Amino acid sequence: MITTLHRPLPRTLVLVGLMGAGKTAVGKRVAARLGLGFVDADHEIETAAGCTIPDIFARYGEPAFRDLERRVIARLMRDPVQVLSTGGGAFMDPQTRDVIAELGLSVWLKADLAVLAARTAKRSNRPLLRGGDPKTLLAELMERRHPIYALADLTVESRDGPVEETVDRVLAAIDAHLAATAAAEETAPAGRTD
């Protein structure tokens, strides 16, 4: 079990991926192991709106929700280094992706369809899974979103099994990424001074 990193996390860790990938469960545990704060963007959006995400969708529609989501995440990215769990559609927004790329380190928690379907079946507050077969809707979301999620800095498998195993994989991937970044910086030629 990896309990910490060999180097300090220099930027906010942003977890992206489909609903049910484990962003909140994994994020809370990663934050605890690193001694960092944890923030769930969906919770912050609900606080800002004064109502639930399903209510925002019902009252104002998805475009209004995405606008609020964009603004809340941009604000959160300017806070001190922390672990941030985002909603499944957040990373699809180009402006949000740009802010995350500039100020954060993104990790795509990638889960297969069976895992996502089993996990999302346990909760009824998923507006995008209403109005059809949830497994079919998830498959459609995977097809549209996976190419964009693949733009994240790191990809970590979120498998069926103990959440601590996914936490270990996330920390190992971050540790390897930070080591590779540090090595690249050490071997990069110094800039010319003339």
Coordinates of N, CA and C in Angstrom, one line a residue:
M1 N 0.8 -1.2 0.0 CA 0.0 0.0 0.0 C 0.9 1.2 0.0
I2 N 0.6 2.2 -0.9 CA 1.3 3.4 -1.0 C 0.6 4.4 -0.1
T3 N 1.3 5.0 0.9 CA 0.6 5.9 1.8 C 0.9 7.3 1.5
T4 N 2.0 7.6 0.7 CA 2.2 9.0 0.3 C 3.1 9.0 -0.9
L5 N 3.4 10.2 -1.4 CA 4.2 10.3 -2.6 C 5.6 10.7 -2.2
H6 N 6.6 10.4 -3.1 CA 8.0 10.7 -2.9 C 8.3 12.2 -3.1
R7 N 7.4 12.9 -3.8 CA 7.5 14.3 -4.0 C 6.2 15.0 -3.7
P8 N 6.2 16.2 -3.2 CA 4.9 16.8 -2.9 C 4.1 17.0 -4.2
L9 N 2.8 16.9 -4.1 CA 1.9 17.2 -5.2 C 1.9 18.7 -5.5
P10 N 2.4 19.1 -6.7 CA 2.6 20.5 -6.9 C 1.3 21.3 -7.3
R11 N 0.3 20.5 -7.7 CA -1.0 21.1 -8.2 C -2.1 20.3 -7.7
T12 N -3.3 20.9 -7.8 CA -4.5 20.2 -7.4 C -4.7 19.0 -8.3
L13 N -5.0 17.9 -7.7 CA -5.3 16.6 -8.3 C -6.8 16.6 -8.7
V14 N -7.1 16.4 -10.0 CA -8.4 16.5 -10.5 C -8.8 15.1 -11.1
L15 N -9.8 14.5 -10.5 CA -10.3 13.2 -10.9 C -11.5 13.4 -11.9
V16 N -11.3 12.8 -13.1 CA -12.3 12.9 -14.1 C -12.8 11.5 -14.5
G17 N -13.9 11.4 -15.1 CA -14.4 10.1 -15.6 C -15.9 10.1 -15.5
L18 N -16.5 9.0 -16.0 CA -17.9 8.8 -16.0 C -18.5 8.6 -14.6
M19 N -19.8 8.9 -14.5 CA -20.5 8.6 -13.2 C -20.3 7.2 -12.8
G20 N -20.0 6.9 -11.6 CA -19.8 5.5 -11.2 C -18.4 5.1 -11.2
A21 N -17.5 5.9 -11.7 CA -16.0 5.5 -11.9 C -15.3 5.5 -10.5
G22 N -15.9 6.1 -9.5 CA -15.4 6.1 -8.2 C -14.6 7.4 -7.8
K23 N -14.9 8.5 -8.5 CA -14.1 9.7 -8.3 C -14.2 10.3 -6.9
T24 N -15.4 10.2 -6.3 CA -15.6 10.7 -4.9 C -15.0 9.7 -3.9
A25 N -15.3 8.5 -4.0 CA -14.7 7.5 -3.1 C -13.2 7.4 -3.1
V26 N -12.7 7.4 -4.3 CA -11.2 7.4 -4.5 C -10.6 8.7 -4.0
G27 N -11.2 9.8 -4.4 CA -10.7 11.1 -4.1 C -10.6 11.4 -2.6
K28 N -11.6 11.0 -1.9 CA -11.6 11.2 -0.4 C -10.4 10.4 0.2
R29 N -10.2 9.2 -0.3 CA -9.1 8.4 0.3 C -7.7 8.9 -0.1
V30 N -7.6 9.3 -1.4 CA -6.3 9.8 -1.9 C -6.0 11.1 -1.0
A31 N -7.0 12.0 -0.9 CA -6.7 13.2 -0.1 C -6.3 12.8 1.3
A32 N -7.0 11.9 2.0 CA -6.6 11.5 3.3 C -5.2 11.0 3.4
R33 N -4.8 10.1 2.4 CA -3.4 9.6 2.5 C -2.4 10.7 2.2
L34 N -2.7 11.7 1.5 CA -1.8 12.8 1.2 C -1.9 14.0 2.2
G35 N -2.8 13.9 3.1 CA -3.0 15.0 4.0 C -3.5 16.3 3.4
L36 N -4.3 16.1 2.3 CA -4.8 17.3 1.6 C -6.4 17.3 1.8
G37 N -6.9 18.5 1.5 CA -8.3 18.6 1.5 C -9.0 18.0 0.3
F38 N -10.2 17.6 0.5 CA -11.0 17.0 -0.6 C -12.2 17.8 -0.9
V39 N -12.5 18.1 -2.2 CA -13.6 18.8 -2.6 C -14.4 18.1 -3.7
D40 N -15.7 18.0 -3.6 CA -16.5 17.4 -4.6 C -17.2 18.5 -5.4
A41 N -16.8 18.7 -6.6 CA -17.4 19.8 -7.4 C -18.9 19.8 -7.5
D42 N -19.5 18.6 -7.5 CA -21.0 18.5 -7.6 C -21.6 19.1 -6.3
H43 N -21.0 18.8 -5.2 CA -21.4 19.4 -3.9 C -21.3 20.9 -3.9
E44 N -20.2 21.4 -4.4 CA -20.0 22.8 -4.4 C -21.0 23.5 -5.4
I45 N -21.3 22.8 -6.5 CA -22.3 23.4 -7.4 C -23.7 23.5 -6.7
E46 N -24.0 22.4 -6.0 CA -25.3 22.4 -5.3 C -25.4 23.5 -4.3
T47 N -24.2 23.7 -3.6 CA -24.2 24.8 -2.6 C -24.3 26.2 -3.2
A48 N -23.6 26.4 -4.4 CA -23.7 27.6 -5.1 C -25.1 27.9 -5.6
A49 N -25.8 26.8 -6.1 CA -27.1 27.0 -6.7 C -28.2 27.0 -5.6
G50 N -28.0 26.4 -4.5 CA -29.0 26.4 -3.4 C -30.0 25.3 -3.7
C51 N -29.7 24.3 -4.6 CA -30.6 23.2 -4.9 C -29.8 22.1 -5.5
T52 N -30.4 20.9 -5.6 CA -29.7 19.7 -6.1 C -29.4 19.8 -7.6
I53 N -28.5 19.0 -8.0 CA -28.2 18.9 -9.5 C -29.4 18.4 -10.3
P54 N -30.1 17.4 -9.8 CA -31.3 17.1 -10.6 C -32.3 18.2 -10.7
D55 N -32.4 19.0 -9.6 CA -33.3 20.2 -9.7 C -32.8 21.3 -10.6
I56 N -31.5 21.5 -10.7 CA -30.9 22.4 -11.6 C -31.2 22.0 -13.1
F57 N -31.0 20.7 -13.4 CA -31.3 20.2 -14.7 C -32.8 20.4 -15.0
A58 N -33.7 20.1 -14.0 CA -35.1 20.1 -14.3 C -35.6 21.6 -14.5
R59 N -35.1 22.5 -13.6 CA -35.5 23.9 -13.7 C -34.9 24.7 -14.8
Y60 N -33.6 24.5 -15.0 CA -32.9 25.4 -15.9 C -32.3 24.8 -17.1
G61 N -32.2 23.4 -17.1 CA -31.6 22.7 -18.2 C -30.1 22.5 -18.1
E62 N -29.6 21.6 -18.9 CA -28.2 21.2 -18.8 C -27.3 22.4 -19.2
P63 N -27.6 23.2 -20.2 CA -26.6 24.3 -20.5 C -26.4 25.2 -19.2
A64 N -27.4 25.5 -18.5 CA -27.3 26.4 -17.3 C -26.4 25.6 -16.2
F65 N -26.7 24.3 -16.1 CA -25.9 23.6 -15.2 C -24.4 23.6 -15.6
R66 N -24.1 23.4 -16.9 CA -22.7 23.3 -17.3 C -22.0 24.7 -17.2
D67 N -22.8 25.8 -17.3 CA -22.2 27.1 -17.1 C -21.8 27.3 -15.6
L68 N -22.7 26.9 -14.7 CA -22.4 27.0 -13.3 C -21.2 26.1 -12.9
E69 N -21.2 24.9 -13.5 CA -20.1 23.9 -13.2 C -18.8 24.5 -13.7
R70 N -18.8 25.1 -14.8 CA -17.5 25.7 -15.4 C -17.0 26.8 -14.4
R71 N -17.9 27.6 -13.9 CA -17.5 28.7 -13.0 C -17.0 28.2 -11.7
V72 N -17.7 27.2 -11.1 CA -17.4 26.7 -9.8 C -16.0 26.0 -9.9
I73 N -15.8 25.2 -10.9 CA -14.5 24.5 -11.1 C -13.3 25.4 -11.3
A74 N -13.5 26.5 -12.1 CA -12.5 27.5 -12.3 C -12.1 28.1 -10.9
R75 N -13.1 28.4 -10.1 CA -12.9 29.0 -8.7 C -12.1 28.0 -7.9
L76 N -12.5 26.7 -7.9 CA -11.9 25.7 -7.0 C -10.4 25.4 -7.5
M77 N -10.1 25.6 -8.7 CA -8.8 25.3 -9.2 C -7.8 26.4 -8.7
R78 N -8.3 27.5 -8.3 CA -7.5 28.6 -7.8 C -7.2 28.5 -6.3
D79 N -7.9 27.5 -5.6 CA -7.7 27.3 -4.2 C -6.3 26.6 -4.0
P80 N -5.8 26.5 -2.7 CA -4.6 25.7 -2.5 C -4.7 24.3 -3.0
V81 N -3.6 23.6 -3.2 CA -3.5 22.3 -3.7 C -4.4 21.4 -2.8
Q82 N -5.3 20.6 -3.6 CA -6.2 19.7 -2.9 C -6.6 18.6 -3.9
V83 N -7.5 17.7 -3.5 CA -8.0 16.7 -4.4 C -9.4 17.1 -4.8
L84 N -9.7 17.2 -6.1 CA -11.0 17.6 -6.6 C -11.6 16.5 -7.4
S85 N -12.8 16.1 -7.0 CA -13.6 15.2 -7.8 C -14.6 16.0 -8.7
T86 N -14.6 15.7 -10.0 CA -15.5 16.5 -10.9 C -16.7 15.6 -11.4
G87 N -17.7 16.2 -11.8 CA -18.8 15.5 -12.4 C -18.4 14.9 -13.7
G88 N -19.2 13.9 -14.2 CA -18.8 13.2 -15.4 C -18.7 14.0 -16.6
G89 N -19.5 15.1 -16.7 CA -19.4 15.9 -17.9 C -18.5 17.1 -17.9
A90 N -17.9 17.4 -16.7 CA -17.1 18.6 -16.5 C -15.9 18.6 -17.5
F91 N -15.2 17.5 -17.7 CA -14.0 17.5 -18.5 C -14.3 17.6 -20.0
M92 N -15.6 17.5 -20.3 CA -16.0 17.6 -21.7 C -16.0 19.1 -22.2
D93 N -16.1 20.0 -21.2 CA -16.1 21.4 -21.5 C -14.7 21.9 -21.8
P94 N -14.4 22.5 -23.0 CA -13.0 22.9 -23.4 C -12.4 23.9 -22.4
Q95 N -13.3 24.9 -21.9 CA -12.8 25.9 -21.0 C -12.3 25.2 -19.6
T96 N -13.2 24.3 -19.2 CA -12.8 23.6 -17.9 C -11.6 22.8 -18.1
R97 N -11.5 22.1 -19.3 CA -10.2 21.3 -19.5 C -9.0 22.2 -19.5
D98 N -9.1 23.4 -20.1 CA -8.0 24.3 -20.2 C -7.6 24.7 -18.8
V99 N -8.5 25.1 -17.9 CA -8.2 25.5 -16.5 C -7.6 24.3 -15.8
I100 N -8.1 23.1 -16.0 CA -7.5 22.0 -15.3 C -6.1 21.7 -15.8
A101 N -5.9 21.8 -17.1 CA -4.5 21.6 -17.7 C -3.5 22.6 -17.2
E102 N -4.0 23.8 -17.0 CA -3.1 24.9 -16.6 C -2.8 24.8 -15.1
L103 N -3.8 24.5 -14.3 CA -3.6 24.6 -12.8 C -3.6 23.3 -12.1
G104 N -3.9 22.2 -12.8 CA -4.0 20.9 -12.1 C -3.3 19.7 -12.7
L105 N -3.5 18.6 -12.1 CA -3.0 17.3 -12.6 C -4.2 16.4 -12.7
S106 N -4.6 16.1 -14.0 CA -5.8 15.3 -14.2 C -5.6 13.8 -14.2
V107 N -6.5 13.1 -13.6 CA -6.5 11.6 -13.6 C -7.8 11.1 -14.1
W108 N -7.8 10.3 -15.2 CA -9.1 9.7 -15.6 C -9.2 8.4 -14.9
L109 N -10.3 8.2 -14.1 CA -10.6 6.9 -13.6 C -11.5 6.2 -14.6
K110 N -10.9 5.2 -15.2 CA -11.5 4.5 -16.3 C -12.1 3.2 -15.8
A111 N -13.4 3.0 -16.0 CA -14.0 1.8 -15.6 C -14.8 1.2 -16.8
D112 N -14.9 -0.1 -16.8 CA -15.7 -0.7 -17.9 C -17.2 -0.6 -17.6
L113 N -17.9 -0.9 -18.6 CA -19.4 -0.7 -18.6 C -20.1 -1.5 -17.5
A114 N -19.7 -2.7 -17.3 CA -20.3 -3.5 -16.3 C -20.1 -2.9 -14.9
V115 N -18.9 -2.4 -14.6 CA -18.7 -1.8 -13.3 C -19.5 -0.5 -13.2
L116 N -19.5 0.3 -14.2 CA -20.3 1.6 -14.1 C -21.8 1.3 -13.9
A117 N -22.3 0.3 -14.7 CA -23.7 0.0 -14.6 C -24.1 -0.5 -13.2
A118 N -23.2 -1.3 -12.6 CA -23.5 -1.8 -11.3 C -23.5 -0.7 -10.2
R119 N -22.5 0.2 -10.4 CA -22.3 1.2 -9.4 C -23.4 2.3 -9.5
T120 N -23.8 2.7 -10.7 CA -24.8 3.7 -10.9 C -26.2 3.2 -10.6
A121 N -26.4 1.9 -10.6 CA -27.7 1.3 -10.3 C -28.1 1.5 -8.9
K122 N -27.1 1.8 -8.0 CA -27.3 2.0 -6.6 C -27.9 3.3 -6.2
R123 N -27.8 4.3 -7.2 CA -28.3 5.7 -6.9 C -29.3 6.1 -8.0
S124 N -30.2 6.9 -7.5 CA -31.3 7.4 -8.4 C -31.1 8.9 -8.8
N125 N -30.0 9.5 -8.4 CA -29.9 11.0 -8.7 C -29.0 11.2 -9.9
R126 N -29.1 10.5 -10.9 CA -28.3 10.6 -12.2 C -29.2 11.1 -13.3
P127 N -29.3 12.5 -13.5 CA -30.2 13.0 -14.5 C -29.9 12.5 -15.9
L128 N -28.7 12.2 -16.3 CA -28.4 11.8 -17.6 C -28.8 10.3 -17.9
L129 N -29.1 9.6 -16.8 CA -29.5 8.2 -17.0 C -31.0 8.0 -16.9
R130 N -31.8 9.1 -16.9 CA -33.2 9.0 -16.9 C -33.7 8.9 -18.4
G131 N -34.8 8.3 -18.6 CA -35.4 8.2 -19.9 C -34.9 7.2 -20.8
G132 N -34.4 6.1 -20.3 CA -33.9 5.0 -21.1 C -33.2 3.9 -20.3
D133 N -32.7 2.9 -20.9 CA -32.0 1.9 -20.3 C -30.6 2.4 -19.8
P134 N -30.4 2.4 -18.5 CA -29.1 3.0 -18.0 C -27.9 2.4 -18.6
K135 N -27.8 1.1 -18.9 CA -26.6 0.5 -19.4 C -26.4 1.0 -20.9
T136 N -27.5 1.2 -21.6 CA -27.4 1.7 -23.0 C -26.9 3.1 -23.0
L137 N -27.5 3.9 -22.1 CA -27.2 5.3 -22.0 C -25.7 5.5 -21.5
L138 N -25.2 4.6 -20.6 CA -23.8 4.7 -20.2 C -22.9 4.3 -21.4
A139 N -23.3 3.3 -22.2 CA -22.5 2.9 -23.3 C -22.4 4.1 -24.3
E140 N -23.5 4.8 -24.5 CA -23.4 6.0 -25.4 C -22.5 7.1 -24.8
L141 N -22.6 7.3 -23.5 CA -21.7 8.3 -22.9 C -20.3 7.9 -23.0
M142 N -20.0 6.6 -22.8 CA -18.6 6.1 -23.0 C -18.1 6.4 -24.4
E143 N -18.9 6.2 -25.4 CA -18.5 6.4 -26.8 C -18.1 7.8 -27.0
R144 N -18.9 8.7 -26.5 CA -18.7 10.2 -26.7 C -17.6 10.7 -25.8
R145 N -17.5 10.3 -24.6 CA -16.6 10.9 -23.6 C -15.2 10.3 -23.5
H146 N -15.1 9.0 -23.8 CA -13.8 8.4 -23.6 C -12.7 9.1 -24.4
P147 N -12.9 9.5 -25.6 CA -11.8 10.1 -26.4 C -11.4 11.5 -25.7
I148 N -12.3 12.1 -25.0 CA -12.0 13.4 -24.3 C -11.3 13.1 -23.0
Y149 N -11.8 12.1 -22.3 CA -11.2 11.7 -21.0 C -9.7 11.3 -21.3
A150 N -9.5 10.7 -22.4 CA -8.1 10.2 -22.7 C -7.1 11.4 -22.8
L151 N -7.6 12.6 -22.8 CA -6.7 13.8 -22.8 C -6.2 14.1 -21.4
A152 N -6.7 13.4 -20.4 CA -6.2 13.7 -19.1 C -4.7 13.3 -19.0
D153 N -4.0 13.9 -18.0 CA -2.6 13.6 -17.8 C -2.3 12.2 -17.5
L154 N -3.2 11.5 -16.8 CA -3.0 10.1 -16.4 C -4.3 9.3 -16.5
T155 N -4.2 8.0 -16.8 CA -5.3 7.2 -16.8 C -5.1 6.0 -15.8
V156 N -6.1 5.8 -15.0 CA -6.0 4.7 -14.0 C -7.2 3.9 -14.1
E157 N -7.1 2.6 -14.1 CA -8.2 1.7 -14.1 C -8.9 1.7 -12.8
S158 N -10.3 1.8 -12.8 CA -11.1 1.7 -11.6 C -11.9 0.4 -11.8
R159 N -11.4 -0.6 -11.1 CA -12.0 -1.9 -11.3 C -12.9 -2.3 -10.2
D160 N -13.7 -3.3 -10.4 CA -14.6 -3.9 -9.4 C -13.6 -4.5 -8.3
G161 N -13.8 -4.1 -7.1 CA -13.0 -4.6 -6.0 C -12.8 -3.5 -5.0
P162 N -11.9 -3.8 -4.0 CA -11.8 -2.8 -2.9 C -11.3 -1.4 -3.5
V163 N -11.9 -0.3 -3.0 CA -11.5 1.0 -3.4 C -10.1 1.3 -3.1
E164 N -9.5 0.7 -2.1 CA -8.1 1.0 -1.7 C -7.2 0.5 -2.8
E165 N -7.6 -0.5 -3.6 CA -6.7 -0.9 -4.7 C -6.6 0.1 -5.8
T166 N -7.8 0.8 -6.0 CA -7.7 1.9 -7.0 C -7.0 3.1 -6.5
V167 N -7.1 3.3 -5.2 CA -6.3 4.4 -4.5 C -4.8 4.2 -4.7
D168 N -4.4 2.9 -4.5 CA -3.0 2.6 -4.6 C -2.5 2.8 -6.1
R169 N -3.4 2.4 -7.1 CA -3.0 2.6 -8.5 C -2.9 4.1 -8.8
V170 N -3.8 4.9 -8.3 CA -3.8 6.4 -8.5 C -2.5 6.9 -7.9
L171 N -2.2 6.6 -6.7 CA -1.0 7.1 -6.1 C 0.3 6.7 -6.8
A172 N 0.3 5.4 -7.2 CA 1.5 4.9 -7.9 C 1.7 5.7 -9.3
A173 N 0.5 5.9 -10.0 CA 0.6 6.6 -11.2 C 1.1 8.1 -11.0
I174 N 0.6 8.7 -10.0 CA 1.0 10.1 -9.7 C 2.5 10.1 -9.4
D175 N 2.9 9.2 -8.5 CA 4.3 9.1 -8.1 C 5.2 8.9 -9.3
A176 N 4.9 8.0 -10.2 CA 5.7 7.8 -11.4 C 5.7 9.0 -12.3
H177 N 4.5 9.7 -12.4 CA 4.5 10.9 -13.3 C 5.3 12.0 -12.7
L178 N 5.3 12.2 -11.4 CA 6.1 13.2 -10.8 C 7.6 12.9 -10.9
A179 N 8.0 11.7 -10.8 CA 9.4 11.3 -10.9 C 9.8 11.5 -12.3
A180 N 9.0 11.1 -13.3 CA 9.4 11.3 -14.7 C 9.5 12.8 -15.1
T181 N 8.6 13.6 -14.5 CA 8.6 15.0 -14.8 C 9.9 15.6 -14.2
A182 N 10.2 15.2 -13.0 CA 11.5 15.7 -12.3 C 12.7 15.3 -13.1
A183 N 12.7 14.1 -13.6 CA 13.9 13.6 -14.3 C 14.0 14.4 -15.6
A184 N 12.9 14.6 -16.3 CA 12.9 15.4 -17.6 C 13.4 16.8 -17.3
E185 N 13.0 17.4 -16.2 CA 13.5 18.8 -15.9 C 15.0 18.8 -15.6
E186 N 15.5 17.7 -15.0 CA 16.9 17.7 -14.6 C 17.8 17.5 -15.9
T187 N 17.3 16.8 -16.9 CA 18.1 16.5 -18.0 C 17.9 17.5 -19.2
A188 N 16.9 18.4 -19.0 CA 16.6 19.3 -20.1 C 17.8 20.3 -20.2
P189 N 18.2 20.6 -21.4 CA 19.4 21.6 -21.6 C 19.0 22.9 -21.0
A190 N 19.9 23.6 -20.4 CA 19.7 24.9 -19.9 C 19.5 25.9 -21.1
G191 N 18.7 26.9 -20.9 CA 18.4 27.9 -21.9 C 19.7 28.7 -22.2
R192 N 19.7 29.1 -23.4 CA 20.9 30.0 -23.8 C 20.8 31.3 -23.1
T193 N 21.9 31.9 -22.8 CA 21.9 33.2 -22.1 C 22.5 34.3 -23.0
D194 N 22.8 34.0 -24.3 CA 23.4 35.1 -25.1 C 22.3 35.8 -25.9

